[in-house]
mmCIF file of C-alpha atoms in Angstrom:
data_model
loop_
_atom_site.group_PDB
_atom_site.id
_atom_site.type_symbol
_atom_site.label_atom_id
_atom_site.label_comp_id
_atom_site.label_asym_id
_atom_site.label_seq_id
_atom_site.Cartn_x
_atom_site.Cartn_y
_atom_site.Cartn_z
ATOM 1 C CA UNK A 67 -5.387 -6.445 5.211
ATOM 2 C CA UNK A 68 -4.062 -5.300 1.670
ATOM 3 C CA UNK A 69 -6.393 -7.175 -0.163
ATOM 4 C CA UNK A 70 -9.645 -6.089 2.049
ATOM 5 C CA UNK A 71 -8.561 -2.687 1.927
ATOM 6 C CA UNK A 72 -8.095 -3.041 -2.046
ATOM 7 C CA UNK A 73 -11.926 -4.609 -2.308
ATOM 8 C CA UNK A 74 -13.268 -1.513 0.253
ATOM 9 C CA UNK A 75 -11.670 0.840 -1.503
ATOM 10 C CA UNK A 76 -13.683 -1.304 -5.245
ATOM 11 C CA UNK A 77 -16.771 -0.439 -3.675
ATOM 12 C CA UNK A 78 -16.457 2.915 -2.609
ATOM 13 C CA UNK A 79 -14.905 3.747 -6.466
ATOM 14 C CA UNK A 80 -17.969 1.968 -8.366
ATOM 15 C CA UNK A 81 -20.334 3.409 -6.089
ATOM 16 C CA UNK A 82 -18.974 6.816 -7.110
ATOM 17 C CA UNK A 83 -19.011 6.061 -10.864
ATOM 18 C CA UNK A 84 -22.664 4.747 -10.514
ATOM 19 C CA UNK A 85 -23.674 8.266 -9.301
ATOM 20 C CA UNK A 86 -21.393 10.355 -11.877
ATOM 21 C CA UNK A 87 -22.819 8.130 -14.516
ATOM 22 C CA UNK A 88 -26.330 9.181 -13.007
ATOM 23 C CA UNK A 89 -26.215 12.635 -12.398
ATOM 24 C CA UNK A 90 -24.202 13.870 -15.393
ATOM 25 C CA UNK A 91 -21.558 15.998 -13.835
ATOM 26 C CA UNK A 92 -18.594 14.423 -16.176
ATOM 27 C CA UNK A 93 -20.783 15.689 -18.898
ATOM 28 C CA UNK A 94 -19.617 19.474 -18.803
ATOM 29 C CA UNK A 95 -17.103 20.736 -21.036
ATOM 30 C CA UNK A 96 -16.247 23.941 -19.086
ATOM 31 C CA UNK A 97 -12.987 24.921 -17.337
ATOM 32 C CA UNK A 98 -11.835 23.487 -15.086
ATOM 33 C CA UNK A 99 -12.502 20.081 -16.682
ATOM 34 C CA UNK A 100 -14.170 17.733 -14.882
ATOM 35 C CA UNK A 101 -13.113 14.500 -15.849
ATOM 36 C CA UNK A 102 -9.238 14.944 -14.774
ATOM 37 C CA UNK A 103 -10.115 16.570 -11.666
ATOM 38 C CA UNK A 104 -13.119 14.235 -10.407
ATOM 39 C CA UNK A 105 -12.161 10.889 -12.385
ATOM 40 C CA UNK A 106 -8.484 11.026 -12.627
ATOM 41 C CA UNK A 107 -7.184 13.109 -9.907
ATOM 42 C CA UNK A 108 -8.789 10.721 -7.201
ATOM 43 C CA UNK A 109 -7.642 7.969 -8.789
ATOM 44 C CA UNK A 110 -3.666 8.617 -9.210
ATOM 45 C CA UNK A 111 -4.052 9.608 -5.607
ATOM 46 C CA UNK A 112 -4.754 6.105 -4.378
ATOM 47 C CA UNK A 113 -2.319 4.873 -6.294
ATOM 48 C CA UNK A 114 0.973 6.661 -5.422
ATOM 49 C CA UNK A 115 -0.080 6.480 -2.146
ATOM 50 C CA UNK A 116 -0.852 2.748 -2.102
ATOM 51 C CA UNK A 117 2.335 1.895 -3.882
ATOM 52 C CA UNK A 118 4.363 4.267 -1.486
ATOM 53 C CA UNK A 119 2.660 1.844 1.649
ATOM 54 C CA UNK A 120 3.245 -1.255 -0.659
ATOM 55 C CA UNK A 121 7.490 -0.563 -0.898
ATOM 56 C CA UNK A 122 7.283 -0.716 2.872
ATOM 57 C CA UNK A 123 5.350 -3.997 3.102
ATOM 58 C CA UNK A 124 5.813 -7.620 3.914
ATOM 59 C CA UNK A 125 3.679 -8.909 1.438
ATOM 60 C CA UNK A 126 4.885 -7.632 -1.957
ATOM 61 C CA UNK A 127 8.039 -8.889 -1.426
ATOM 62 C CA UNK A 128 6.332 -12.640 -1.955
ATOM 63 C CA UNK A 129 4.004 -11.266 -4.712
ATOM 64 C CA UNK A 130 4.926 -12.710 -7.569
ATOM 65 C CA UNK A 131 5.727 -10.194 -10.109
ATOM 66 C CA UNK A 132 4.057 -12.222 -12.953
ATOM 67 C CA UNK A 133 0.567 -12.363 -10.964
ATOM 68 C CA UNK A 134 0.542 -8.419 -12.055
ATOM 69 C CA UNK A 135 2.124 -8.745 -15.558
ATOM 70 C CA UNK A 136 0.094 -11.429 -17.192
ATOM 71 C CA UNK A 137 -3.485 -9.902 -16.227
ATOM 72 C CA UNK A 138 -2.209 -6.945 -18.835
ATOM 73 C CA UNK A 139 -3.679 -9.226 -21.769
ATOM 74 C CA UNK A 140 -7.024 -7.801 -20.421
ATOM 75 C CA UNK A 141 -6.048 -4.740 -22.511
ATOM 76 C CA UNK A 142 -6.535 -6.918 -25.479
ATOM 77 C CA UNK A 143 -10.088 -6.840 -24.654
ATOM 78 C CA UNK A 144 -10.101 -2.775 -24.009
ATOM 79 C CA UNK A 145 -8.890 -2.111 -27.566
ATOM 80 C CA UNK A 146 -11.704 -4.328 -29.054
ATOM 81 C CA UNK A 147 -14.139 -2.445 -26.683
ATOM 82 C CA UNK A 148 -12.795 1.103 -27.649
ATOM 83 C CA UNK A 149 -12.889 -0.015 -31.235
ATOM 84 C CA UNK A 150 -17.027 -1.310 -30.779
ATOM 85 C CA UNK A 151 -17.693 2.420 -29.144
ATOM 86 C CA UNK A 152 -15.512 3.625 -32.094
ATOM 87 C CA UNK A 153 -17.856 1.667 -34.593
ATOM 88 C CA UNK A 154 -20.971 3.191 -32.299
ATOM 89 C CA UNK A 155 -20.170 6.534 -32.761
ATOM 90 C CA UNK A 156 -19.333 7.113 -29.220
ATOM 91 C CA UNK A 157 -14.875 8.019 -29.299
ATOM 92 C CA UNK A 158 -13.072 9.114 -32.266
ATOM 93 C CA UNK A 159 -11.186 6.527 -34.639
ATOM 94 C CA UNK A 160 -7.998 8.077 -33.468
ATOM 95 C CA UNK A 161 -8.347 6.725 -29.482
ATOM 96 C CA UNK A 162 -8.564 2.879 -31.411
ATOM 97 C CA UNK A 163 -6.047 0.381 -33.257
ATOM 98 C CA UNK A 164 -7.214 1.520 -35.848
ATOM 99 C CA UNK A 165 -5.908 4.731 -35.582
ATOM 100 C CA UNK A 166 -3.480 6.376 -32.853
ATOM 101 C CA UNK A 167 -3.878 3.472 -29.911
ATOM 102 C CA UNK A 168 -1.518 0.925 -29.943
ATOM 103 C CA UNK A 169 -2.136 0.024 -26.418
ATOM 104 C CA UNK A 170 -3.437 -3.740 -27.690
ATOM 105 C CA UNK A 171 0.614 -4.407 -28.181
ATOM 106 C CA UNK A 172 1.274 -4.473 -24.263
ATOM 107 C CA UNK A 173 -2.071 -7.207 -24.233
ATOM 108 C CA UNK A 174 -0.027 -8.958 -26.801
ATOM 109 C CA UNK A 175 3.278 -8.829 -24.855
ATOM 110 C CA UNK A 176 2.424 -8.984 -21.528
ATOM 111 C CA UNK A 177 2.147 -13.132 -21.840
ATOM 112 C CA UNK A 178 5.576 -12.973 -23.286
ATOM 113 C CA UNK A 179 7.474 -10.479 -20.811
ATOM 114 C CA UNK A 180 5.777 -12.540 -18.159
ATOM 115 C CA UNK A 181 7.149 -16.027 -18.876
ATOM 116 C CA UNK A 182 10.618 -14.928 -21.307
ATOM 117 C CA UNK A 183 11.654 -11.921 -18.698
ATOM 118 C CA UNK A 184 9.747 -11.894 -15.121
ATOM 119 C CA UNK A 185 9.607 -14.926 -14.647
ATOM 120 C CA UNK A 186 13.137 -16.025 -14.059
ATOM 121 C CA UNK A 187 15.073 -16.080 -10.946
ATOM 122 C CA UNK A 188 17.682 -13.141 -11.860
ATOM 123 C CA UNK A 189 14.980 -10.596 -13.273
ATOM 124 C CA UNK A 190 16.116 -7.936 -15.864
ATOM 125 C CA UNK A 191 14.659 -5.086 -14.244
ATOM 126 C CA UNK A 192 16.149 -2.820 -16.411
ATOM 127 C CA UNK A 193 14.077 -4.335 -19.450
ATOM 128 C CA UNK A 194 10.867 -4.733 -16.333
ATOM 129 C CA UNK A 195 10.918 -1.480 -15.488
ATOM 130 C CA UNK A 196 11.295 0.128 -19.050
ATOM 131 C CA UNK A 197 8.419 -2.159 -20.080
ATOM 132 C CA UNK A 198 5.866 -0.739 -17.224
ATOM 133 C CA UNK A 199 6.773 2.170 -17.538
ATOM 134 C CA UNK A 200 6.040 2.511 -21.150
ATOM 135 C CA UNK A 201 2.797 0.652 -20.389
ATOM 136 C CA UNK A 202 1.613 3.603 -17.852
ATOM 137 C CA UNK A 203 2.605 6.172 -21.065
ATOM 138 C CA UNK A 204 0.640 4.233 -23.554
ATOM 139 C CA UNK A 205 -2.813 4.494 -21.225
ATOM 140 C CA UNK A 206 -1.816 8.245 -20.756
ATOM 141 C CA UNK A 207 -1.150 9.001 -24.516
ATOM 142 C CA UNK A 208 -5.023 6.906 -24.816
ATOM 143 C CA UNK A 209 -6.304 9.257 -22.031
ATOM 144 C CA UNK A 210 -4.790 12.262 -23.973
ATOM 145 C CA UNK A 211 -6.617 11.427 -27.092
ATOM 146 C CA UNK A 212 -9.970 11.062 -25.421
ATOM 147 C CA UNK A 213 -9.797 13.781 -23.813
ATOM 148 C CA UNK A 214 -8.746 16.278 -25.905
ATOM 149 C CA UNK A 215 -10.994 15.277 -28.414
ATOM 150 C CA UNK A 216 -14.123 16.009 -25.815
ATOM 151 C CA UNK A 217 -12.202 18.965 -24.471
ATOM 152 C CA UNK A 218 -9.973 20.552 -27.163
ATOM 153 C CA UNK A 219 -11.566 18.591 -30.439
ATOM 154 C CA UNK A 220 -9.654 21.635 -32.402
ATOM 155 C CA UNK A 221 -6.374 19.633 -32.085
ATOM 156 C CA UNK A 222 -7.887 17.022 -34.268
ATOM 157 C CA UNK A 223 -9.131 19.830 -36.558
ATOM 158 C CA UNK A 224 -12.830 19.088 -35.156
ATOM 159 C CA UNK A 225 -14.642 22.196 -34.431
ATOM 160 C CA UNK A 226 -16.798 20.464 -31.997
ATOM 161 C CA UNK A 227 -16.630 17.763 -29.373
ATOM 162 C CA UNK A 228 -15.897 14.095 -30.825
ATOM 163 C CA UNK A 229 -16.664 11.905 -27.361
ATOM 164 C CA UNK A 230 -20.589 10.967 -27.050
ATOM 165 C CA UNK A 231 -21.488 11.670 -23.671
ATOM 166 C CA UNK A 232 -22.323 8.061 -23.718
ATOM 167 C CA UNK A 233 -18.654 7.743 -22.989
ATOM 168 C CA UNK A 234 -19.160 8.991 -19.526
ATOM 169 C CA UNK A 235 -22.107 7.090 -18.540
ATOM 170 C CA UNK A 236 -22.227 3.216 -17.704
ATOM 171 C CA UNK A 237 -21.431 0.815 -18.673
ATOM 172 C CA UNK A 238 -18.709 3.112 -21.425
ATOM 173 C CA UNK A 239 -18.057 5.175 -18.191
ATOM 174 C CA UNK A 240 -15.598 1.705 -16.459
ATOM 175 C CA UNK A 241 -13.203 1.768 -19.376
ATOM 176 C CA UNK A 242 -12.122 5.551 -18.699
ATOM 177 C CA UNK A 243 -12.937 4.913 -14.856
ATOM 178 C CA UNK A 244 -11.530 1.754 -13.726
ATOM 179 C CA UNK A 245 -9.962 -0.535 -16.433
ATOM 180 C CA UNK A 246 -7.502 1.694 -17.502
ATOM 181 C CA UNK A 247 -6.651 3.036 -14.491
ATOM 182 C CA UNK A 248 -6.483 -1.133 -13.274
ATOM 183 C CA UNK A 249 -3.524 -1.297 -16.265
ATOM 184 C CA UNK A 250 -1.903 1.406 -14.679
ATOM 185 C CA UNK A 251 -2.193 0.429 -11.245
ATOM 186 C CA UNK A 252 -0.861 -2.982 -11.671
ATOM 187 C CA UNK A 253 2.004 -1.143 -13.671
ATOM 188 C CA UNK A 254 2.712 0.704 -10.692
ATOM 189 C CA UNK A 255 2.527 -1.532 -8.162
ATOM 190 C CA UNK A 256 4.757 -3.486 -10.618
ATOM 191 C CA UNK A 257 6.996 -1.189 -10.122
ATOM 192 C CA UNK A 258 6.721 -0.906 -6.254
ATOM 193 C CA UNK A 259 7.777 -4.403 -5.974
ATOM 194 C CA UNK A 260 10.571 -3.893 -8.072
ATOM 195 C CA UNK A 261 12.047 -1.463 -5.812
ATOM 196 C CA UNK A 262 10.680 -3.753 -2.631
ATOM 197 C CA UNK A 263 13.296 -6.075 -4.533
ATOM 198 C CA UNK A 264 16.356 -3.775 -4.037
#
């Protein structure tokens, strides 16, 4: 049932980006802003409550905790595509590796933390939950740079807006809509199983 609900609940959220990507309602930059409200909001929503239905279930008690740590490499892959729109003159250098995101080191370490510290019978969940934990912070410090830069660009000392709307429509529009908030949803549900464990 968790996994069917998981896949409904896919479809319903690309379905949505497909028609924000369309109609150009992320593309405003007046108050309140958009993006948080319509693309985040929703989004942590499902989450915290999905993880507060997961502590209570059977089935993430025999979920392995490694099947959600070492898909986090896939944020190897992010970074190279943030650094492409970077090169394309879509995001500021700052929201790459080659600037302010270091988000490619929890790719890198996932593999590692996986195998060297999840994956042993006595888990350290001191060191597990640090580590997800800072993973969640490293998207949101990402999520901050985006979108002050589109919102706020005077932070940056940018007097206007350094996100390309092209950010906000597909196929750019799934790495702010669903890949980042997939690292962060796997963190959490990390973290519900975790607690499931206590």
């Amino acid at each position: 049932p968790a996994i069917q609900y998981a896949i409904f609940m896919l479809i319903i959220w690309f379905s949505y980006l497909f028609n924000q990507s369309l109609s150009g309602f992320l593309f405003e930059l007046q108050m309140p802003p958009r993006i948080p409200l319509f693309l985040f909001l929703p989004i942590a929503i499902f989450t915290i409550l999905f993880c507060r239905r997961a502590v209570k279930s059977a089935w993430i008690k025999d979920l392995p905790l490694t099947w959600l740590t070492y898909p986090q490499c896939f944020r190897i892959f992010v970074e190279l595509i943030l650094l492409y729109t970077f090169y394309a003159g879509i995001i500021p250098k700052e929201a790459t590796f080659e600037g302010l995101n270091f988000d490619v080191l929890m790719g890198i370490s996932a593999p590692f933390m996986a195998y060297f510290i999840f994956h042993k019978t006595r888990l350290n969940k001191g060191i597990a939950v640090f580590w997800n934990i800072f993973g969640i912070l490293m998207i949101l410090f990402v999520a901050f740079i985006i979108g002050s830069s589109f919102y706020n660009p005077s932070i940056w000392g940018q007097s206007s807006t350094m996100v390309s709307n092209q950010f906000l429509a597909f196929p750019y529009l799934l790495v702010a809509g669903f890949l980042a908030p997939l690292g962060i949803f796997m963190h959490a549900v990390s973290l519900a199983k975790i607690k499931a464990m206590n």
